[in-house]
Every structure is written in C-alpha cells, then in structure tokens.
Tab-separated table of C-alpha atoms and ligand atoms in Angstrom:
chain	number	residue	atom	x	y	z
W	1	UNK	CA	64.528	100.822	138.245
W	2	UNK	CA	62.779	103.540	140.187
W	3	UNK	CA	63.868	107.369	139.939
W	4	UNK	CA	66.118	108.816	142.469
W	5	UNK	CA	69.302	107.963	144.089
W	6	UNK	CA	68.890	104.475	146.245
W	7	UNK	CA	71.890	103.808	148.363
W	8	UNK	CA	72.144	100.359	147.045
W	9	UNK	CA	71.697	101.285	143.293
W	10	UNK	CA	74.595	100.289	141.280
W	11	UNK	CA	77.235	103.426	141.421
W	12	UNK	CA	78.644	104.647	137.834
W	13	UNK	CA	81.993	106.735	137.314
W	14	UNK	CA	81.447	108.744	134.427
W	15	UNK	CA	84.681	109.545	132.740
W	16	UNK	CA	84.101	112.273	130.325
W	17	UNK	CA	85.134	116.077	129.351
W	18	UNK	CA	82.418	116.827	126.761
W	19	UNK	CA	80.239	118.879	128.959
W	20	UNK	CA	77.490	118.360	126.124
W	21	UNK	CA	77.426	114.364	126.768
W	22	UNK	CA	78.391	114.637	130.307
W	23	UNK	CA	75.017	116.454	130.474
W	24	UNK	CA	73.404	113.699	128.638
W	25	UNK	CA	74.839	110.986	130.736
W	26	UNK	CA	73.973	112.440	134.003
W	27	UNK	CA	70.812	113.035	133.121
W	28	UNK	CA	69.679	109.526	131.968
W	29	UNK	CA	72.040	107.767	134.174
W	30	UNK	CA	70.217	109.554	137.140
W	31	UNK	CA	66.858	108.681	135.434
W	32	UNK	CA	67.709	105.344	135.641
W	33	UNK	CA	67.982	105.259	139.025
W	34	UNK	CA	72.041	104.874	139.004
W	35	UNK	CA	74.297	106.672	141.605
W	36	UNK	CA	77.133	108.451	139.623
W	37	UNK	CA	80.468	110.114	140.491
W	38	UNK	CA	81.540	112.084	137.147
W	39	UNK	CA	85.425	112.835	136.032
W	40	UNK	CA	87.013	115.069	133.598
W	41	UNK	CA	90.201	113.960	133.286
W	42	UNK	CA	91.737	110.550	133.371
W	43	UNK	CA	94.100	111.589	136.319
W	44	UNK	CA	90.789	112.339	138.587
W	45	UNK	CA	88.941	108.788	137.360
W	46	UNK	CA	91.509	107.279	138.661
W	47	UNK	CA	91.836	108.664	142.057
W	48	UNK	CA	87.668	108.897	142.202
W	49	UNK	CA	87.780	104.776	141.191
W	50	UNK	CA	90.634	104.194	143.997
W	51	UNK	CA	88.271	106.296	146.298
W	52	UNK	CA	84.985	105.061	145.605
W	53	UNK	CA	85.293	101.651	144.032
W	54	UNK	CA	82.370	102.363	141.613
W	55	UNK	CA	80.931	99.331	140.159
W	56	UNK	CA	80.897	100.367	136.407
W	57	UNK	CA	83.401	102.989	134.489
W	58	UNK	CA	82.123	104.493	131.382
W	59	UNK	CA	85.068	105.663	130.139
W	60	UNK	CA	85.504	108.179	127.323
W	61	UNK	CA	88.992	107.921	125.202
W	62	UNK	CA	90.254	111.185	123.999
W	63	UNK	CA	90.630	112.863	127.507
W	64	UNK	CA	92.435	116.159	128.133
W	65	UNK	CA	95.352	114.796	130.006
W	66	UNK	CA	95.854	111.267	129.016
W	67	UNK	CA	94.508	108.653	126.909
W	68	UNK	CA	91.526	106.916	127.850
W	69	UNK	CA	93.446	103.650	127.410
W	70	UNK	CA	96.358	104.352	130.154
W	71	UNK	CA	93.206	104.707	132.317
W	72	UNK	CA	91.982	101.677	131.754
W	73	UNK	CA	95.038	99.793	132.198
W	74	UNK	CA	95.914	101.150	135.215
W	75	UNK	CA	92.530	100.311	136.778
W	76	UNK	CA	92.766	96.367	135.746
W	77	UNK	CA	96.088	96.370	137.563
W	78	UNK	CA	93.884	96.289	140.965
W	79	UNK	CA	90.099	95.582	139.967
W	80	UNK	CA	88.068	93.407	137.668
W	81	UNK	CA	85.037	96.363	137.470
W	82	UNK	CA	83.614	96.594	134.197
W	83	UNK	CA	84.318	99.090	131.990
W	84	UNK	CA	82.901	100.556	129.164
W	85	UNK	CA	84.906	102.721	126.755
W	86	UNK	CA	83.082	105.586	125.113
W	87	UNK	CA	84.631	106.022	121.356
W	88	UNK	CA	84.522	108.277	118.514
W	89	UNK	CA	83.908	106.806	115.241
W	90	UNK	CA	86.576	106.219	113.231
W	91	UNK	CA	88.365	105.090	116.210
W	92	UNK	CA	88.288	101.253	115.364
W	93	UNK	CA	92.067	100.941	116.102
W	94	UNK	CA	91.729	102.235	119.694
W	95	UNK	CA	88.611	100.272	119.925
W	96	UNK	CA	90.458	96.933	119.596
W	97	UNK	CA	93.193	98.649	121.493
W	98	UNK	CA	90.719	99.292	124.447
W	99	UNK	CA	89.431	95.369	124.452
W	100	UNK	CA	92.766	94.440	124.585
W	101	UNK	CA	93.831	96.885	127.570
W	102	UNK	CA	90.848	95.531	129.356
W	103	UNK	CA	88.153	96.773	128.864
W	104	UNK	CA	84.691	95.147	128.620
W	105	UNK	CA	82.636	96.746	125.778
W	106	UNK	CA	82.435	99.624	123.937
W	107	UNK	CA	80.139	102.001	122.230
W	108	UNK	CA	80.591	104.335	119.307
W	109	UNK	CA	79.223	108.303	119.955
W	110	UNK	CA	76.538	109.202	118.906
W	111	UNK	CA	74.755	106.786	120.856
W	112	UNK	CA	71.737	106.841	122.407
W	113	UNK	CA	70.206	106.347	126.058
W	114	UNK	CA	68.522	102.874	125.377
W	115	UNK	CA	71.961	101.464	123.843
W	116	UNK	CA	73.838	102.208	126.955
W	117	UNK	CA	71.650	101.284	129.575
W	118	UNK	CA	71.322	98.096	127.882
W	119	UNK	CA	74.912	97.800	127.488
W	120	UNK	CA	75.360	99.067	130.785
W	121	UNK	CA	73.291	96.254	132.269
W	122	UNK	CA	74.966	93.373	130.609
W	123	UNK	CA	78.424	94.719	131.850
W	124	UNK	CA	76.847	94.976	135.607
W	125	UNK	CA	75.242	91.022	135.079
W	126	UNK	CA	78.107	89.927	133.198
W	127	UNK	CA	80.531	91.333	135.994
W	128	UNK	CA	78.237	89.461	138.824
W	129	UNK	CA	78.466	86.404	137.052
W	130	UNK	CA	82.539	86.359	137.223
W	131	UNK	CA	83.760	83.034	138.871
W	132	UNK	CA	79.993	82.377	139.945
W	133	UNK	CA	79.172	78.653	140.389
W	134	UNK	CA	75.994	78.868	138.371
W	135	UNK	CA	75.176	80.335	134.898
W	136	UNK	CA	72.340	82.827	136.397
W	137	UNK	CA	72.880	85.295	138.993
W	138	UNK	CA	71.691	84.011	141.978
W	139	UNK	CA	73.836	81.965	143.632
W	140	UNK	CA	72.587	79.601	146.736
W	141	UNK	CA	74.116	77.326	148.961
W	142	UNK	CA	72.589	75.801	152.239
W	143	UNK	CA	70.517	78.544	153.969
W	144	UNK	CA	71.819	81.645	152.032
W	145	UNK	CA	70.931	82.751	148.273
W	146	UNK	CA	72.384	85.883	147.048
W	147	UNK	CA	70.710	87.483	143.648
W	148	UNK	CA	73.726	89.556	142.593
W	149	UNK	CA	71.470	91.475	139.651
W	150	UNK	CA	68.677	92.340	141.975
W	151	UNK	CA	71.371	92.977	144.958
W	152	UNK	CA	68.931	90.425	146.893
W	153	UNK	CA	70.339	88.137	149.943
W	154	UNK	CA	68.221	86.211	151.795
W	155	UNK	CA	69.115	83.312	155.086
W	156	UNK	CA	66.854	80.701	155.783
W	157	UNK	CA	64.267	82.387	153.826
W	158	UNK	CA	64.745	85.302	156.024
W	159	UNK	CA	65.473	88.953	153.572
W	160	UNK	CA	68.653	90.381	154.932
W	161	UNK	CA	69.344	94.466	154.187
W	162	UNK	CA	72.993	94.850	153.451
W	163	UNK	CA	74.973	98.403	153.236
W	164	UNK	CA	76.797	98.943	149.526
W	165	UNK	CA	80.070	98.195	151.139
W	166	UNK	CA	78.446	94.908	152.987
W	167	UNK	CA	76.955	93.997	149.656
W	168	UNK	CA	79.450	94.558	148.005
W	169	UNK	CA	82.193	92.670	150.679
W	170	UNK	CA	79.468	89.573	150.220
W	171	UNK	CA	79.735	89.548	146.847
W	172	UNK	CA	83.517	89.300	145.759
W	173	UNK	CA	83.304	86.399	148.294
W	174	UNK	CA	80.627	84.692	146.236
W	175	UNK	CA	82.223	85.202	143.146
W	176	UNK	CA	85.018	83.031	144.759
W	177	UNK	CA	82.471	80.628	146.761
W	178	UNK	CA	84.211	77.716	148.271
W	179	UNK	CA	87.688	79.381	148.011
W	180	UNK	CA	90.189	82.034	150.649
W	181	UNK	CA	90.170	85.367	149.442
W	182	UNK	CA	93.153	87.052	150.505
W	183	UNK	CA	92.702	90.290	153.261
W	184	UNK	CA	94.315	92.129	150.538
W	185	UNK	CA	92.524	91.057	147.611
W	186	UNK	CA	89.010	91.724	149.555
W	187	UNK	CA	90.443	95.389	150.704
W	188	UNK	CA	91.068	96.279	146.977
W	189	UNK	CA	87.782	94.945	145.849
W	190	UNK	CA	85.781	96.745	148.035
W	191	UNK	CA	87.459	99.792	149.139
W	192	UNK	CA	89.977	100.396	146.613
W	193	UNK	CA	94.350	99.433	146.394
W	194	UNK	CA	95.071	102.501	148.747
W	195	UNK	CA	93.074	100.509	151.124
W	196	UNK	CA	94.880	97.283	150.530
W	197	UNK	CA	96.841	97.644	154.338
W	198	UNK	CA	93.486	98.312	156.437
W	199	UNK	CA	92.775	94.887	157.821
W	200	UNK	CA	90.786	96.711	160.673
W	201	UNK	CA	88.177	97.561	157.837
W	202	UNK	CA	88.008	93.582	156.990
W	203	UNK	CA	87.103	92.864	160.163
W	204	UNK	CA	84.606	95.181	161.582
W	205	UNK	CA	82.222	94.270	158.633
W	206	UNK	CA	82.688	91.189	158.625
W	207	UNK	CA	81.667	91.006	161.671
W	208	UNK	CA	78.530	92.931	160.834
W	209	UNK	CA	78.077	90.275	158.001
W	210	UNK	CA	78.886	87.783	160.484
W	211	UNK	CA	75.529	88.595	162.520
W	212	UNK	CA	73.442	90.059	159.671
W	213	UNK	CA	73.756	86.406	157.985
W	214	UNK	CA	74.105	84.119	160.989
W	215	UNK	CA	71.857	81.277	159.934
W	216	UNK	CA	70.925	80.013	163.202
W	217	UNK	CA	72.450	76.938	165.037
W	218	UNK	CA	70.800	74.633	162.867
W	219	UNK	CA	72.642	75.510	159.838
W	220	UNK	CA	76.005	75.364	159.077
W	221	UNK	CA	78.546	78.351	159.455
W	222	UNK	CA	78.390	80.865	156.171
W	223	UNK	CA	81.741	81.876	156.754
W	224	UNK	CA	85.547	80.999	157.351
W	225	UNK	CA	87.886	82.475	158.940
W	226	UNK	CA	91.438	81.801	157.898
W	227	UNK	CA	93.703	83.373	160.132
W	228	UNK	CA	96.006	85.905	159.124
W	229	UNK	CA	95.450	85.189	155.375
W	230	UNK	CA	91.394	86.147	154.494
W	231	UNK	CA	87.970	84.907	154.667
W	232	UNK	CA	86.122	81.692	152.954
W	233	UNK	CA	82.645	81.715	152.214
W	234	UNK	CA	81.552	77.869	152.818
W	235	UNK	CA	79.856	76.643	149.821
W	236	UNK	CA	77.738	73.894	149.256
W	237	UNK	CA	76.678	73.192	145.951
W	238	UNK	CA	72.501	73.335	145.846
E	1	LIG	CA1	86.690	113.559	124.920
C-alpha cells in the first residue's frame, strides 16, 4: 500500500491509552497507508465505532474506564467488524476470554509492526470473505465482479469508483449475495446502530449505486428492491 491517507484505504480504530504504543501504532498504521481514528478509553471506542463504522478495531484490554472485553461485546451486539485485541502477557485468561466475547485475533505486547500488519490483513480478508459465495475475495456474478481485498468493482468490464460508504453499502450486500438484507441491518453495517432508523440514507445511495453499476439494458438488473423490508443483490453463480 502506498503512503498517505487514500479515502478508500481501509479505516482502523485504535483503542489504546499507552501514549508510548499509541505513538507506535499511528505511526506505522499511517505508514501503511491505513486511515485511523484513535481512542483512549473504551467509553469513546465505542461512540467513535457507532460514529464511524471503522472497518477494523485494534483493541487494547486494560483500559482506564472499562475492560477491553465489555467493549468488545458491546460492539458484536450490532456489527460483525473484526477486531483485534491487544494483550499483555500473562493475560492468557482474558485472551480466551476475548475470543469468546468476540473477538477475532489477538496479539501479545511487545509486538512488532510486521506481526500486526500481517495480522491486520488477514482480519480485513478474513472479514470480506464472511458469507461470500466463493473461497477468494472476488466475488462475480453476470456483469459485475467485486474484489473486496483490493476494494475493486468493475460492470461489464467497465472500472466503477465507489465512495467508502458506497463501497462499503456494496459490500455487506455481497457478503449476503442472492439474499434481502434488512433496511436496518444495512443502516447498522454501514453507518452505525444510531443510524439504524434513517431509511432516507438507504435510499439516496442506493440510488447512486443504482446508476454507478447500471449494467446496461443488455444485462440483467444488479439489484432488488424489496419494498419496505431492504435490498437484494441478484446473484448468479459464475
Ligand atoms: Ca492499557
């Protein structure tokens, strides 16, 4: 990945008080190219996750307020986002504990900046793979392929530019390819369970997925509407 914040570059809430590895993780998370929103406490990574629907939380235990592990149990009550729980050794209990509240992976401090970023990226692929029809990344049906590691969509061979918040609309629907998604399931995906009420959201982008991935009259529609209960992404197995 290229230095320097790209609007489409996977976003990362960092969930740490340390200011020591804080510093750290900025600094080679940035390196690498990732956006990041940072938290102290476990009180603010949870109202900076409900915000900004990151797509990765690296998420530290022992935090000042609560425990690391309240935080990630509250977030799996609304979202499936990876998360990656930041431990210090000797913690093997709250390790196990953390797996078992939901969370994805761990690692055990010290570690270093090749470790995570590795780890990091199999949490982001593994996450994109979720409910995918195929075992790699890209998915394709008919006219449209979406590569959900290289955040690449193209439509009848045509490369379509998506927003993060298109992108990532278009991509809880092709995690559930072929099936409704519920108005309020898509709502908490993408913009968080505070915005769980605000169909009007839903609508104006999907209409601006609508046009960005009309196929053209030849092909088939890309999406369903199902009125008053969500959206289908038609899906034809390749
Ligand atoms: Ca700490």
């Amino acid at each position: 990945m290229s230095p320097g914040p790209d609007a489409t570059a996977p976003q990362v809430l960092v969930v740490e008080d340390e200011p020591q590895v804080q510093r750290f993780l900025r600094a080679g998370l940035q390196n690498h190219g990732y956006r990041l929103l940072e938290a102290r406490t476990g009180k603010e990574a949870l109202l900076q996750a409900e915000q900004h629907v990151p797509d990765l939380v690296l998420l530290d235990l022992g935090l000042p307020d609560m425990d690391g592990l309240e935080v990630a149990r509250s977030l799996r009550r609304w979202t499936q986002l990876p998360i990656l729980v930041l431990s210090a050794r000797g913690q093997e209990r709250m390790k196990v504990e953390a797996l078992d509240a939901g969370a994805d992976d761990y690692l055990t401090k010290p570690f270093g900046m090749e470790e995570l970023l590795a780890r990091i990226r199999v949490a982001l692929r593994h996450s994109a793979r979720v409910g995918a029809h195929n075992p790699n990344a890209a998915f394709s049906s008919g006219p449209l392929t979406v590569d959900l590691d290289l955040r690449r969509v193209t439509v009848a061979d045509r490369e379509v530019k998506l927003t993060p918040i298109e992108f990532k609309l278009l991509s809880v629907l092709v995690k559930h390819a072929g099936k409704v998604v519920t108005h309020r399931q898509l709502l908490s995906e993408v913009w968080g369970p505070r915005a769980a009420d605000e169909t009007q959201y839903l609508r104006v982008y999907m209409t601006h997925l609508r046009r960005k991935l009309d196929p053209g009259p030849e092909h088939g529609r890309v999406f369903e509407t199902e009125a008053g209960v969500g959206y289908r992404l038609c899906w034809e197995p390749d």
